[in-house]
Amino acid sequence: MSTKVQWQWLDDSGWKDYDSSFSIKLEAAYRKGSKRVDVDTVRFVDLGMTNAEAISNFTNLKEKDKKFVLGVQRRKDDHTKRRAVMRMETKAVDFFNDTVFAYLPSVQGKKLKSKESDMIDAIKNAGGDVHNKLTRKVDFLIVNASEVASTWPPAKELTDAENLGIDIVSEEFITKSIMAGSQVDHTLHEVKIPTKAPTAAAGDLEGPPPGSKRSADDDEEDSSKGKGKGKAVKKTKSDLKKSDAIFSSNLVGGSEWMGVCSYPADDEYFNFTLKVDSVKGDAVLGTIEWPTLSAKTKFKGTLKGNDFTFQEYEAIAGEDEVQLPADYTGKLTDDKTIAGDLGDKASKATFKLKLTALPPPPSSSSSSSSSSSTPVDPLYLKLDTKYSGVCKSISPFLLKIDTRTNDSFTGTVEWSDESITTQAEGQISGSDITITEKKVISGDAGAELRAFTVKYDRKTQSLVGKDKDGATVAFRLSPPS
């Protein structure tokens, strides 16, 4: 039997486990006598104190927990803001007993990073053995899955392992096993050796130097290199047109963007929602919500072409959980995506946002008199919104949107003249919105179920279309109620 260790921190509601990879990192630092371990760019764990010194920082600790408190999690910008950190030991089976791993620097890079060294310690603590040579005694070769997928040609050790019948697995196999306290199914974490060079992503293509000209028929190979490890890539006419396009039309007051801020070096990921309050000239103002941190901040930014830079400058809620100011440098890569990185280059942090909501369309009194048809953005069909209208050949009705997932939604249709309510499903395809009644949930159970497709009519500020029998259907958009 060996000892299983889990590090925890004290939340307002009780003790919370650190994730397995950070718990491994903390345990390795503790065993080495390290004084400080970064949690992320905002917080760190202070291990440079005795148990008595650690518990003296807190008055809310239960007596039974005090002997396990060995550190304090602190804010980097204010060390007085702190949380208790506890190390818990339990008896665990040597689930890696008689299992041999290889963790080769030439597969991971020039040398093992501290994270890999910590992982090796964790394997040994769970009864496993780690070799630095590939032999038939080795059961698993541990690799970084993303590094293997993006490297061409594959490292020689990968093909050697395959020839020796050694299973190639990702680091997640180790962290998941440690979290479970037993060896998990390794087939769920197998890594396949690439059989061809990775294709350069569209964002990796580089255009001609400033001032140079290029003919419309020029599809010659660029000499600039993408992530394809030196392989030349072609730039097509569609790529050139896209690079000249401006995608800022949806970055307007009332729009909402949702995404993730990633700190790959620390294996930390934070969901956030950016809400735009106003856009005046190139000045953008709004708020950012961090649901997992229970924090909300104000931001101010500048939009020039497709370039969008902004700064979080004031906390509205959860000021202990965010470090301000925080700078972001982003670019609109299409009309529904913003991607970029944070000003703290050392953290190599990145972010990506997707458009999730637009403001309601303008009322008919303020809309243009133009008769040209403009498709409605499907994002107007938001959760808990209601749209009233009249099915001209049938009767008045009320469509209520209950759920929305990407391009699909569900809701109910109430036919007031017939005292019937039906359950409906909808699908959005471009500017077409198809609504299909699935079953009667109140009223005449034998009532006919209808299906209709509508388009946005800018002149009448309504959605107009036909049902399957050719009857006209129309309803107007109204603000959420």
XYZ file of C-alpha atoms in Angstrom:
481
model
C 0.000 0.000 0.000
C 1.174 3.545 -0.761
C -0.051 6.965 0.298
C -2.392 8.971 -1.896
C -2.061 12.732 -1.436
C -4.689 15.336 -2.297
C -4.116 19.078 -1.822
C -7.129 21.274 -1.090
C -7.926 24.943 -0.527
C -10.605 26.440 1.726
C -13.435 28.082 -0.165
C -16.191 30.104 1.544
C -18.368 26.981 1.376
C -15.746 24.411 2.419
C -12.642 22.543 1.269
C -12.148 22.224 -2.511
C -9.768 19.821 -4.277
C -7.091 21.258 -6.517
C -7.201 19.485 -9.883
C -4.987 16.413 -10.128
C -2.234 18.010 -12.234
C -1.806 20.937 -9.828
C -2.035 18.640 -6.806
C 0.864 16.655 -8.298
C 2.784 19.885 -8.831
C 2.163 21.003 -5.232
C 3.190 17.635 -3.786
C 6.440 17.661 -5.783
C 7.226 21.188 -4.572
C 6.416 20.222 -0.978
C 8.743 17.213 -1.106
C 11.540 19.334 -2.585
C 11.122 22.015 0.083
C 10.017 24.727 -2.352
C 8.619 27.853 -0.720
C 6.263 29.032 -3.445
C 4.166 27.491 -6.261
C 2.195 29.589 -8.762
C -1.464 28.620 -9.163
C -1.957 30.938 -12.137
C -1.067 34.512 -13.069
C -3.148 35.852 -10.176
C -2.502 33.492 -7.232
C 0.271 31.423 -5.657
C 0.603 28.940 -2.788
C 2.973 29.940 0.016
C 4.621 26.801 1.473
C 7.330 28.620 3.372
C 5.858 28.349 6.857
C 5.217 25.892 9.651
C 1.823 24.420 10.433
C 1.465 26.814 13.405
C 2.350 29.829 11.252
C -0.113 28.766 8.547
C -3.106 28.281 10.839
C -2.378 31.569 12.651
C -3.621 33.343 9.495
C -7.168 32.045 9.948
C -9.901 32.076 12.572
C -12.472 29.902 10.755
C -10.596 26.579 10.731
C -12.185 23.532 12.329
C -10.070 21.869 15.003
C -9.933 18.567 13.110
C -8.488 20.300 10.002
C -5.769 22.407 11.623
C -3.045 19.750 11.688
C -3.307 19.278 7.901
C -2.914 22.983 6.971
C 0.578 23.424 5.503
C 0.280 26.499 3.316
C -1.589 29.630 2.310
C -2.905 30.552 -1.124
C -2.310 34.269 -1.691
C -3.073 36.943 -4.247
C 0.069 38.118 -6.025
C -1.027 41.748 -5.924
C -2.188 41.647 -2.277
C -0.691 39.013 0.024
C -3.213 39.804 2.761
C -5.960 38.197 0.645
C -5.486 34.521 1.412
C -6.986 31.029 1.642
C -5.921 28.064 3.767
C -4.245 25.152 1.939
C -4.412 21.591 3.276
C -2.521 18.383 2.454
C -4.567 15.203 2.971
C -3.058 11.709 2.961
C -5.041 8.520 2.472
C -4.020 4.936 1.917
C -4.091 4.043 -1.755
C -3.415 0.882 -3.718
C -0.133 0.801 -5.673
C -2.138 0.895 -8.890
C 0.987 1.313 -11.044
C 2.751 -1.580 -9.313
C 4.822 -3.657 -11.806
C 4.041 -1.096 -14.544
C 6.973 0.418 -16.438
C 6.798 3.825 -18.127
C 9.139 5.761 -20.405
C 9.105 9.542 -20.432
C 11.735 10.541 -22.982
C 13.107 14.090 -23.316
C 13.471 13.689 -27.079
C 9.720 13.160 -27.345
C 8.818 15.998 -24.971
C 11.511 18.441 -26.134
C 15.187 19.025 -25.411
C 14.766 18.293 -21.730
C 12.047 17.344 -19.296
C 10.066 20.290 -17.968
C 9.299 20.564 -14.258
C 5.755 19.370 -14.979
C 7.079 16.118 -16.477
C 9.499 15.657 -13.574
C 6.595 16.062 -11.154
C 4.642 13.477 -13.152
C 7.508 10.986 -12.856
C 7.518 11.470 -9.081
C 3.767 10.829 -9.014
C 4.178 7.606 -11.016
C 6.824 6.349 -8.605
C 4.666 7.303 -5.601
C 1.913 5.111 -7.087
C 4.260 2.122 -7.360
C 5.303 2.541 -10.987
C 8.778 2.531 -12.503
C 10.170 4.976 -15.078
C 12.916 4.071 -17.572
C 14.870 6.412 -19.832
C 15.292 3.821 -22.593
C 12.759 1.997 -24.706
C 12.895 -1.757 -24.197
C 10.374 -4.579 -24.279
C 10.008 -4.166 -20.518
C 8.324 -0.768 -20.997
C 4.511 -0.857 -20.911
C 3.693 2.779 -21.708
C 5.428 5.678 -23.438
C 4.052 8.983 -22.079
C 3.805 11.873 -24.542
C 2.271 15.304 -24.934
C -0.594 14.580 -27.338
C -0.750 18.047 -28.922
C 3.020 18.088 -29.457
C 2.921 14.716 -31.212
C 0.032 15.830 -33.442
C 1.809 19.009 -34.550
C 5.327 17.605 -35.109
C 6.495 16.292 -38.488
C 8.229 14.013 -39.070
C 7.339 12.046 -35.910
C 10.057 11.517 -33.302
C 12.002 8.283 -33.866
C 11.101 7.064 -30.373
C 7.429 6.980 -31.367
C 7.971 4.543 -34.221
C 10.397 2.544 -32.063
C 7.736 2.243 -29.377
C 5.169 1.121 -31.930
C 7.558 -1.534 -33.291
C 8.204 -2.809 -29.751
C 4.475 -3.062 -29.012
C 4.603 -0.275 -26.389
C 1.357 1.640 -25.865
C 1.738 5.385 -26.474
C -0.458 7.382 -24.072
C -1.025 11.026 -23.166
C -0.112 12.594 -19.833
C -3.829 12.651 -19.046
C -3.671 8.863 -18.470
C -1.449 9.547 -15.446
C -3.453 12.460 -14.018
C -6.794 10.648 -14.467
C -5.437 7.508 -12.773
C -4.101 9.512 -9.830
C -7.410 11.332 -9.485
C -9.307 8.019 -9.538
C -6.871 6.276 -7.177
C -6.636 3.382 -9.634
C -5.358 2.725 -13.123
C -7.974 3.926 -15.640
C -8.543 2.439 -19.097
C -5.431 3.447 -21.046
C -7.157 2.954 -24.419
C -9.121 6.145 -23.758
C -5.840 8.067 -23.733
C -3.920 6.414 -26.577
C -2.031 8.749 -28.924
C -1.786 7.904 -32.608
C 1.375 8.648 -34.577
C 0.667 11.115 -37.429
C 0.873 9.552 -40.892
C 1.243 12.856 -42.752
C 2.398 16.399 -42.109
C -0.124 18.628 -40.303
C -1.922 21.124 -42.525
C -1.229 24.797 -41.826
C -4.250 26.556 -40.372
C -5.763 29.520 -42.204
C -4.552 31.858 -39.486
C -0.950 30.704 -40.067
C -0.837 31.903 -43.665
C 1.107 35.092 -44.213
C 0.476 37.558 -47.027
C 2.936 39.480 -49.218
C 5.027 42.257 -47.660
C 3.436 45.713 -47.302
C 3.314 47.608 -50.587
C 3.812 44.566 -52.819
C 1.247 43.696 -55.456
C -0.226 40.378 -56.383
C -2.360 39.482 -59.353
C -5.810 37.995 -58.895
C -4.675 34.790 -60.585
C -1.539 34.412 -58.472
C -1.730 31.176 -56.475
C 2.010 30.645 -56.240
C 3.516 29.153 -53.106
C 4.437 31.576 -50.326
C 7.976 31.281 -49.004
C 6.732 32.272 -45.514
C 6.367 29.357 -43.149
C 3.314 28.366 -41.102
C 3.209 25.843 -38.320
C 3.874 23.054 -40.831
C 7.553 22.840 -39.719
C 8.959 24.637 -42.753
C 6.599 23.221 -45.369
C 5.567 25.862 -47.916
C 1.821 26.501 -48.078
C -0.390 27.894 -50.804
C -2.445 31.044 -50.432
C -5.599 31.051 -52.549
C -7.695 33.872 -53.925
C -10.313 33.277 -51.217
C -7.612 33.681 -48.545
C -6.585 37.018 -50.059
C -10.154 38.285 -50.141
C -10.696 37.227 -46.527
C -7.547 39.006 -45.349
C -8.856 42.300 -46.745
C -12.333 41.968 -45.204
C -13.500 43.928 -42.139
C -15.417 41.789 -39.632
C -16.366 44.367 -36.994
C -20.032 44.772 -37.968
C -21.237 42.627 -35.040
C -19.028 44.258 -32.385
C -21.778 46.703 -31.416
C -23.478 47.922 -28.274
C -25.696 45.181 -26.854
C -23.695 42.314 -28.353
C -22.418 39.467 -26.170
C -19.370 37.270 -26.762
C -18.559 34.079 -24.864
C -15.303 32.137 -24.756
C -12.281 30.878 -22.857
C -9.092 32.431 -21.511
C -6.323 29.789 -21.578
C -3.116 29.568 -19.560
C -1.532 26.428 -21.120
C 1.668 26.651 -19.068
C -0.390 26.282 -15.878
C -3.071 24.068 -17.440
C -5.669 26.663 -16.370
C -8.768 27.605 -18.378
C -11.383 30.220 -17.455
C -14.748 30.770 -19.176
C -15.808 34.381 -19.562
C -18.479 36.506 -21.234
C -17.737 39.900 -22.753
C -20.750 42.230 -22.983
C -20.480 45.395 -25.077
C -22.366 48.360 -23.615
C -21.453 50.975 -26.216
C -19.314 51.631 -29.294
C -18.611 55.285 -30.091
C -16.134 55.861 -32.888
C -13.325 53.435 -32.123
C -14.009 53.444 -28.347
C -15.644 50.307 -26.900
C -16.999 50.039 -23.328
C -18.529 47.086 -21.518
C -18.252 44.413 -18.830
C -16.668 40.955 -18.474
C -18.129 38.173 -16.329
C -16.016 35.285 -14.967
C -18.565 32.668 -13.778
C -16.069 30.214 -12.247
C -14.441 33.059 -10.289
C -17.746 34.740 -9.342
C -16.204 37.955 -10.654
C -17.297 40.793 -12.906
C -15.185 43.655 -14.286
C -15.428 46.741 -16.461
C -13.391 47.026 -19.655
C -12.507 49.779 -22.114
C -11.167 49.099 -25.574
C -10.265 50.371 -29.014
C -11.527 48.939 -32.310
C -9.556 49.739 -35.469
C -10.457 47.665 -38.491
C -10.259 44.059 -37.299
C -7.913 44.902 -34.407
C -9.594 44.987 -30.997
C -7.527 45.817 -27.911
C -9.094 46.212 -24.483
C -8.249 46.470 -20.803
C -10.036 45.304 -17.654
C -9.643 48.244 -15.303
C -12.221 48.028 -12.489
C -13.799 45.177 -10.490
C -17.565 45.193 -10.004
C -17.621 41.897 -8.080
C -15.059 39.329 -6.928
C -12.165 41.779 -6.675
C -10.136 39.171 -4.765
C -10.291 36.795 -7.727
C -9.028 39.013 -10.562
C -5.812 40.902 -11.117
C -6.283 44.386 -12.579
C -5.470 46.003 -14.858
C -5.370 43.205 -17.455
C -4.611 43.942 -21.120
C -5.866 41.977 -24.140
C -4.786 42.207 -27.779
C -7.243 40.586 -30.166
C -8.363 40.406 -33.769
C -11.704 39.650 -35.388
C -10.924 36.623 -37.556
C -14.476 36.531 -38.919
C -17.737 38.307 -38.076
C -18.394 36.024 -35.088
C -14.919 35.338 -33.657
C -12.381 37.372 -31.658
C -9.031 35.748 -30.790
C -5.758 36.988 -29.328
C -3.485 36.991 -26.311
C -2.998 38.741 -22.996
C -0.487 41.489 -22.363
C 1.429 39.237 -19.960
C 3.628 37.577 -22.595
C 5.439 35.416 -20.046
C 2.221 33.499 -19.279
C 1.610 32.735 -22.996
C -2.081 33.168 -22.197
C -4.570 33.350 -25.069
C -8.293 33.962 -25.432
C -11.000 33.202 -27.963
C -14.549 34.590 -28.044
C -17.584 33.656 -30.111
C -20.595 35.900 -30.756
C -23.590 34.605 -28.773
C -26.077 37.492 -28.867
C -26.880 40.669 -30.776
C -29.116 43.561 -29.684
C -32.803 43.471 -30.730
C -33.448 44.819 -34.247
C -34.498 48.483 -34.505
C -38.202 49.339 -34.309
C -40.067 50.102 -37.525
C -40.138 53.817 -36.701
C -36.350 54.057 -36.660
C -35.558 51.560 -39.403
C -34.480 52.450 -42.905
C -37.177 52.775 -45.525
C -35.100 50.654 -47.870
C -37.070 47.783 -49.360
C -34.008 45.532 -49.660
C -34.316 42.293 -47.688
C -31.760 41.750 -44.904
C -31.645 38.311 -43.221
C -32.434 38.314 -39.530
C -29.558 37.164 -37.368
C -30.708 33.905 -35.727
C -29.186 35.060 -32.456
C -32.286 37.187 -31.876
C -34.140 33.999 -30.911
C -32.840 34.022 -27.331
C -33.748 31.933 -24.313
C -36.966 33.057 -22.535
C -37.953 35.505 -25.286
C -41.534 35.601 -26.597
C -42.781 36.534 -30.060
C -46.427 37.300 -30.748
C -47.968 37.152 -34.227
C -50.812 36.129 -36.468
C -50.990 33.105 -38.749
C -53.143 34.875 -41.360
C -54.876 31.800 -42.761
C -55.339 30.146 -39.381
C -55.506 32.137 -36.120
C -53.488 34.310 -33.724
C -50.653 32.504 -31.961
C -47.835 33.055 -29.478
C -44.408 31.453 -30.013
C -42.294 31.072 -26.854
C -38.593 30.088 -27.059
C -37.712 27.761 -24.149
C -34.248 26.420 -25.066
C -31.594 27.321 -27.619
C -28.517 25.237 -28.597
C -26.473 26.564 -31.528
C -28.856 26.494 -34.526
C -31.621 24.506 -32.824
C -34.301 25.645 -30.388
C -37.431 24.354 -28.672
C -40.524 26.109 -27.400
C -44.306 26.207 -27.419
C -46.951 27.612 -29.769
C -50.212 28.863 -28.207
C -53.234 29.146 -30.527
C -55.548 31.423 -28.529
C -58.633 31.097 -30.769
C -58.468 27.300 -30.584
C -57.313 27.006 -26.935
C -54.514 24.699 -28.071
C -50.849 24.691 -27.036
C -48.279 22.598 -28.871
C -44.662 21.664 -28.257
C -42.443 22.852 -31.113
C -38.892 22.474 -32.374
C -37.006 24.879 -34.587
C -33.992 24.894 -36.865
C -32.077 27.906 -38.165
C -30.302 27.678 -41.523
C -28.874 30.970 -42.757
C -31.809 33.374 -42.925
C -34.414 30.574 -42.911
C -36.114 29.616 -39.638
C -38.181 26.411 -39.702
C -40.661 25.767 -36.881
C -42.302 22.343 -36.539
C -45.033 21.459 -34.043
C -44.305 18.039 -32.513
C -47.230 17.307 -30.194
C -50.275 18.836 -28.483
C -49.637 19.504 -24.788
C -53.011 21.089 -23.984
C -56.345 21.327 -25.787
C -57.664 19.107 -28.602
C -55.273 16.127 -28.741
C -56.333 15.444 -32.350
C -55.524 18.949 -33.611
C -53.463 19.176 -36.793
C -49.770 19.840 -36.213
C -48.230 22.488 -38.447
C -44.775 23.277 -39.835
C -43.649 26.525 -41.447
C -40.525 28.313 -42.623
C -40.121 32.088 -42.312
C -37.673 34.794 -43.439
C -37.044 38.285 -42.076
C -38.801 41.128 -43.912
C -37.049 44.438 -43.150
C -39.871 46.574 -44.558
C -42.500 45.180 -42.174
C -40.068 44.289 -39.372
C -41.535 40.793 -39.232
C -40.847 37.151 -40.003
C -42.949 36.060 -42.969
C -43.324 32.677 -44.656
C -45.612 29.784 -45.561
C -46.759 26.641 -43.812
C -46.722 23.237 -45.529
C -50.216 23.921 -47.028
C -49.159 27.279 -48.471
C -50.899 29.410 -45.861
C -49.137 32.681 -45.039
C -47.511 32.923 -41.612
C -46.269 36.192 -40.111
C -45.099 37.400 -36.713
C -43.253 40.461 -35.538
C -40.120 40.522 -33.379
C -40.505 42.158 -29.989
C -38.046 42.756 -27.134
C -37.669 39.945 -24.570
C -40.471 40.019 -22.021
